[in-house]
Coordinates of N, CA and C in Angstrom, one line a residue:
X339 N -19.3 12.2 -8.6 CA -18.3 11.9 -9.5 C -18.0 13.1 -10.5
X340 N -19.1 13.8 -10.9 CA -19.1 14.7 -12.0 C -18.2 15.9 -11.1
X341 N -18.3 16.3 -9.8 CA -17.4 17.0 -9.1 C -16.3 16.7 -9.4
X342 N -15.7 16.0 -8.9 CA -14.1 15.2 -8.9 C -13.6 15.4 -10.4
X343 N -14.1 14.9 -11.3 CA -14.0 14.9 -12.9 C -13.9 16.4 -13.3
X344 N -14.6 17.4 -12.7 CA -14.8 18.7 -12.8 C -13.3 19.4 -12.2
X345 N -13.1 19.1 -11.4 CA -12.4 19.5 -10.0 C -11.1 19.3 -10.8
X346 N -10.5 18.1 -11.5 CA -9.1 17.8 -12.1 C -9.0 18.4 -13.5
X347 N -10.2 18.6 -14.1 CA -9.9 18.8 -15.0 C -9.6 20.8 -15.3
X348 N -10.4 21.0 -14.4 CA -10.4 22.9 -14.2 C -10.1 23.1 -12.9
X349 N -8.9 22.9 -12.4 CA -8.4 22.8 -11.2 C -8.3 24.7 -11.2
X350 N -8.4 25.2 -10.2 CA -7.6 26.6 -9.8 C -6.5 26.8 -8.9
X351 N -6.0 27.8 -8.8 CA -4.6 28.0 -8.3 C -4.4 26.7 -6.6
X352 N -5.6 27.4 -6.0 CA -5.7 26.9 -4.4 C -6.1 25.3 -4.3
X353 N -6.4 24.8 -5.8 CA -6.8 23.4 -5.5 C -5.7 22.6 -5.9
X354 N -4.4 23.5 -6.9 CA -3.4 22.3 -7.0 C -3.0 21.6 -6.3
X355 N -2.8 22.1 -4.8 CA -1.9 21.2 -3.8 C -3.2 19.4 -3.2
X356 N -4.0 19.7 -4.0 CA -5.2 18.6 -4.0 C -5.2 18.1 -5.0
X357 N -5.0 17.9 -6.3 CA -4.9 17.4 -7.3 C -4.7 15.8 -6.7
X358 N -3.6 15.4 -6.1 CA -3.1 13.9 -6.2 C -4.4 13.4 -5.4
X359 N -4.8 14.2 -4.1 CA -5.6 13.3 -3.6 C -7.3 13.2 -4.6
X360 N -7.6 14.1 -5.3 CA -8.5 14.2 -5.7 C -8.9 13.1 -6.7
X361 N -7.3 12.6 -7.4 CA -7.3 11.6 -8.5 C -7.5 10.3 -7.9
X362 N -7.0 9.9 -6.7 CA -7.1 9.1 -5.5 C -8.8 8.9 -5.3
X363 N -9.4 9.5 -5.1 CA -11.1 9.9 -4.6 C -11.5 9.1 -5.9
X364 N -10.9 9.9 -6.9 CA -11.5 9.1 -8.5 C -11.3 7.7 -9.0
X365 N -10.1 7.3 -8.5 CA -9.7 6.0 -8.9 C -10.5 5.2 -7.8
X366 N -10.8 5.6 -6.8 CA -11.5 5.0 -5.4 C -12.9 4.7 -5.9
X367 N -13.4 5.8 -6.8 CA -15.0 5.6 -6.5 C -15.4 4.6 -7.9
X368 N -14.3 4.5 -8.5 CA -14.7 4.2 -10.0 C -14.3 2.3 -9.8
X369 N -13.1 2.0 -8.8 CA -12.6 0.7 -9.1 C -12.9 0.1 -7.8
X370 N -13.0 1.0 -6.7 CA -12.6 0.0 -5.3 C -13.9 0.4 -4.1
X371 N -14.6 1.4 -4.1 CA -15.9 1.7 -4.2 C -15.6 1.4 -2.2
X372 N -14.8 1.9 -1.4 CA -14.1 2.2 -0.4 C -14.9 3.3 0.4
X373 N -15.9 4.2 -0.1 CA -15.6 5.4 0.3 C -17.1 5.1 1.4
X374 N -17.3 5.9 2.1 CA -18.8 5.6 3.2 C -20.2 6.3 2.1
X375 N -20.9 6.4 2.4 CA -22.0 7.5 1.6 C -22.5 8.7 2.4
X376 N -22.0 8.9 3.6 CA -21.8 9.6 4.1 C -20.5 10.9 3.5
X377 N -19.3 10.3 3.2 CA -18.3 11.1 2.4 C -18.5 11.3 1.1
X378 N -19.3 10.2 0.6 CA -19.6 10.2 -1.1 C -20.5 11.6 -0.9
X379 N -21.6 12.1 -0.3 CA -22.2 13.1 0.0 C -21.7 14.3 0.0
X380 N -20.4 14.2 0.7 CA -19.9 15.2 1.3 C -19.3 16.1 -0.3
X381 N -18.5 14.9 -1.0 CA -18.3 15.2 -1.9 C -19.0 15.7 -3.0
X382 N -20.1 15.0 -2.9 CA -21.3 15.4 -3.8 C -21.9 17.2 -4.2
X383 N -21.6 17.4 -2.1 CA -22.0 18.7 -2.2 C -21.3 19.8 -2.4
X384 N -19.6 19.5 -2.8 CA -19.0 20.6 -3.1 C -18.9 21.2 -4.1
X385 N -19.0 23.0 -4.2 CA -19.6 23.6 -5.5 C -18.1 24.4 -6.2
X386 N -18.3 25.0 -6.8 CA -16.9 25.5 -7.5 C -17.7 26.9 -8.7
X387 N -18.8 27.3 -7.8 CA -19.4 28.2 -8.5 C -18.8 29.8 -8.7
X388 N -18.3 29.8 -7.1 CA -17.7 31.1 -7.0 C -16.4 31.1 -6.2
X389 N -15.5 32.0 -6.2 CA -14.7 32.0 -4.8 C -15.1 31.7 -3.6
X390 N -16.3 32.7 -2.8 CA -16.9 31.7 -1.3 C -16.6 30.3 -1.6
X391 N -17.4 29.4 -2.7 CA -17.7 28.2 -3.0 C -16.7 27.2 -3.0
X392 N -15.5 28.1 -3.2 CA -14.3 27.6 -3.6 C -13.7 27.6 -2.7
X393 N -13.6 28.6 -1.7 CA -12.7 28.4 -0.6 C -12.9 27.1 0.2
X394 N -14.9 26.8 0.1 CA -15.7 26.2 1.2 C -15.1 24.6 0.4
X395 N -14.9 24.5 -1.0 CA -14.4 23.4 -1.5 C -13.1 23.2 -0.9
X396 N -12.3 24.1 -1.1 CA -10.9 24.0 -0.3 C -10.9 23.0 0.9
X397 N -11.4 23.6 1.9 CA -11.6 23.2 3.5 C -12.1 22.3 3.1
X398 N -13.4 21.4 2.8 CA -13.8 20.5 2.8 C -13.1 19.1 2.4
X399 N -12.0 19.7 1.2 CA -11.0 18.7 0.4 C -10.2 18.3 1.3
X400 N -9.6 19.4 2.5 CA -8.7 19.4 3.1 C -9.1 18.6 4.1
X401 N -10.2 18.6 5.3 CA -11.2 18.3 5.6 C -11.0 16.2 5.9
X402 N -11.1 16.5 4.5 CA -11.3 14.7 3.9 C -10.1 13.9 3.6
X403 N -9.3 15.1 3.6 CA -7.5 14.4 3.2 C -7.3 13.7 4.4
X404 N -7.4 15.0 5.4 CA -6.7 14.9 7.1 C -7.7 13.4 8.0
X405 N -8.9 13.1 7.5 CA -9.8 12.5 7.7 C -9.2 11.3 7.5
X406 N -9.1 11.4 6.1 CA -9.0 9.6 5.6 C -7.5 9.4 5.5
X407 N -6.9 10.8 5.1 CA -5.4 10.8 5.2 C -4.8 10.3 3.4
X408 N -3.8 10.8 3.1 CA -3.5 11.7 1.9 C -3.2 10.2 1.2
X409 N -2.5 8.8 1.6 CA -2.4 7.4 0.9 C -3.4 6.6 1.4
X410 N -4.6 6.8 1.9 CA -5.5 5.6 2.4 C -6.0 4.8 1.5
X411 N -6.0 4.8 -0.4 CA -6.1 4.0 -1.0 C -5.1 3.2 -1.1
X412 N -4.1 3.5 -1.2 CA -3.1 2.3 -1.2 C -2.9 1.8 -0.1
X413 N -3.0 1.8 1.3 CA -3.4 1.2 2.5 C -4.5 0.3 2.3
X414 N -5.4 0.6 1.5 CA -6.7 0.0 1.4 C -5.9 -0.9 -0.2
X415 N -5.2 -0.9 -0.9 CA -5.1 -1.8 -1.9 C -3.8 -2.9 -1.0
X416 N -3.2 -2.5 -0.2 CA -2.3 -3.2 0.5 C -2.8 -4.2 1.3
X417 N -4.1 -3.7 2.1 CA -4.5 -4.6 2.9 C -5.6 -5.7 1.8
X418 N -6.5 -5.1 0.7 CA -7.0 -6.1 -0.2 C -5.9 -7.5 -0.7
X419 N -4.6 -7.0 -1.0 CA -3.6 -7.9 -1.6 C -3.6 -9.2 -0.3
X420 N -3.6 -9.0 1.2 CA -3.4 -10.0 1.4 C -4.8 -10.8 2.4
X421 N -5.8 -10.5 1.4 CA -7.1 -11.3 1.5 C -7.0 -12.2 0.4
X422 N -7.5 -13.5 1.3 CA -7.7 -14.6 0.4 C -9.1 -14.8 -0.2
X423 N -9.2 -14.8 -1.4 CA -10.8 -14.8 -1.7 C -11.1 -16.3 -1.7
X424 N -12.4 -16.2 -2.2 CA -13.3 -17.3 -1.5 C -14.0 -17.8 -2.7
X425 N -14.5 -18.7 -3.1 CA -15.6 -19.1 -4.1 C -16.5 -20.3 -3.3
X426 N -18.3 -19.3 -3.2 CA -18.9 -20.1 -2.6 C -20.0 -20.5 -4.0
X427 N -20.1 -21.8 -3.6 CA -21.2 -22.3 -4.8 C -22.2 -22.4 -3.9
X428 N -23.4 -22.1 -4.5 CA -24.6 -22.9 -3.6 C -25.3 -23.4 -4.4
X429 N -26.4 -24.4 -4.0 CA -27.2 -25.6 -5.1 C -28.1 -25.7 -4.4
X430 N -29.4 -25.3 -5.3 CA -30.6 -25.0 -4.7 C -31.8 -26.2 -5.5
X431 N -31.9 -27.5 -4.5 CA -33.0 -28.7 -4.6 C -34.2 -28.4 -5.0
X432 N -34.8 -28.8 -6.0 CA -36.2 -27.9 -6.3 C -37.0 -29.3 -6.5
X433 N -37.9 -29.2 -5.5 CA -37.9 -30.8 -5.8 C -39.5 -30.5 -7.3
X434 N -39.8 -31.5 -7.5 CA -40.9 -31.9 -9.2 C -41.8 -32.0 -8.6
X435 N -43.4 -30.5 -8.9 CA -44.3 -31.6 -8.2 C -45.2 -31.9 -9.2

């Protein structure tokens, strides 16, 4: 998370065209919690220490766009809208001894 947070707020020249999906990742991990932990990882490990680091953040961003594809939260809030939720009660007998 602290990446992502990092990433929008001191974006550099080659990460603007990533900006929208990046805010997407953030709104994802904070409200709808969608993402694998496998990708949550992936994210985890991208650095922004140097240019190498930066480039390797580039690719990786790009990487996870082409992956999951640049609207998959809203695909994912579209298909939520037409789930019917449920309320299960359960009642647990405890018998007196």
């Amino acid at each position: 998370m602290n990446n992502i947070n990092t990433f929008i707020k001191k974006p550099w020249e080659g990460l603007l065209p990533h900006l929208d999906f990046l805010r997407t990742l953030r709104e994802d991990m904070l409200d709808y919690g969608t993402l694998s932990d496998y990708t949550l990882r992936r994210i985890a490990n991208l650095i922004n220490s140097d240019d190498n680091n930066r480039k390797k953040a580039i690719q990786e961003i790009s990487a996870l766009k082409n992956e999951l594809g640049a609207d998959y939260l809203q695909r994912e809030k579209e298909r939520q809208k037409n789930l019917t939720r449920e309320i299960i009660i359960a009642i647990e007998n405890q018998a007196k001894r």
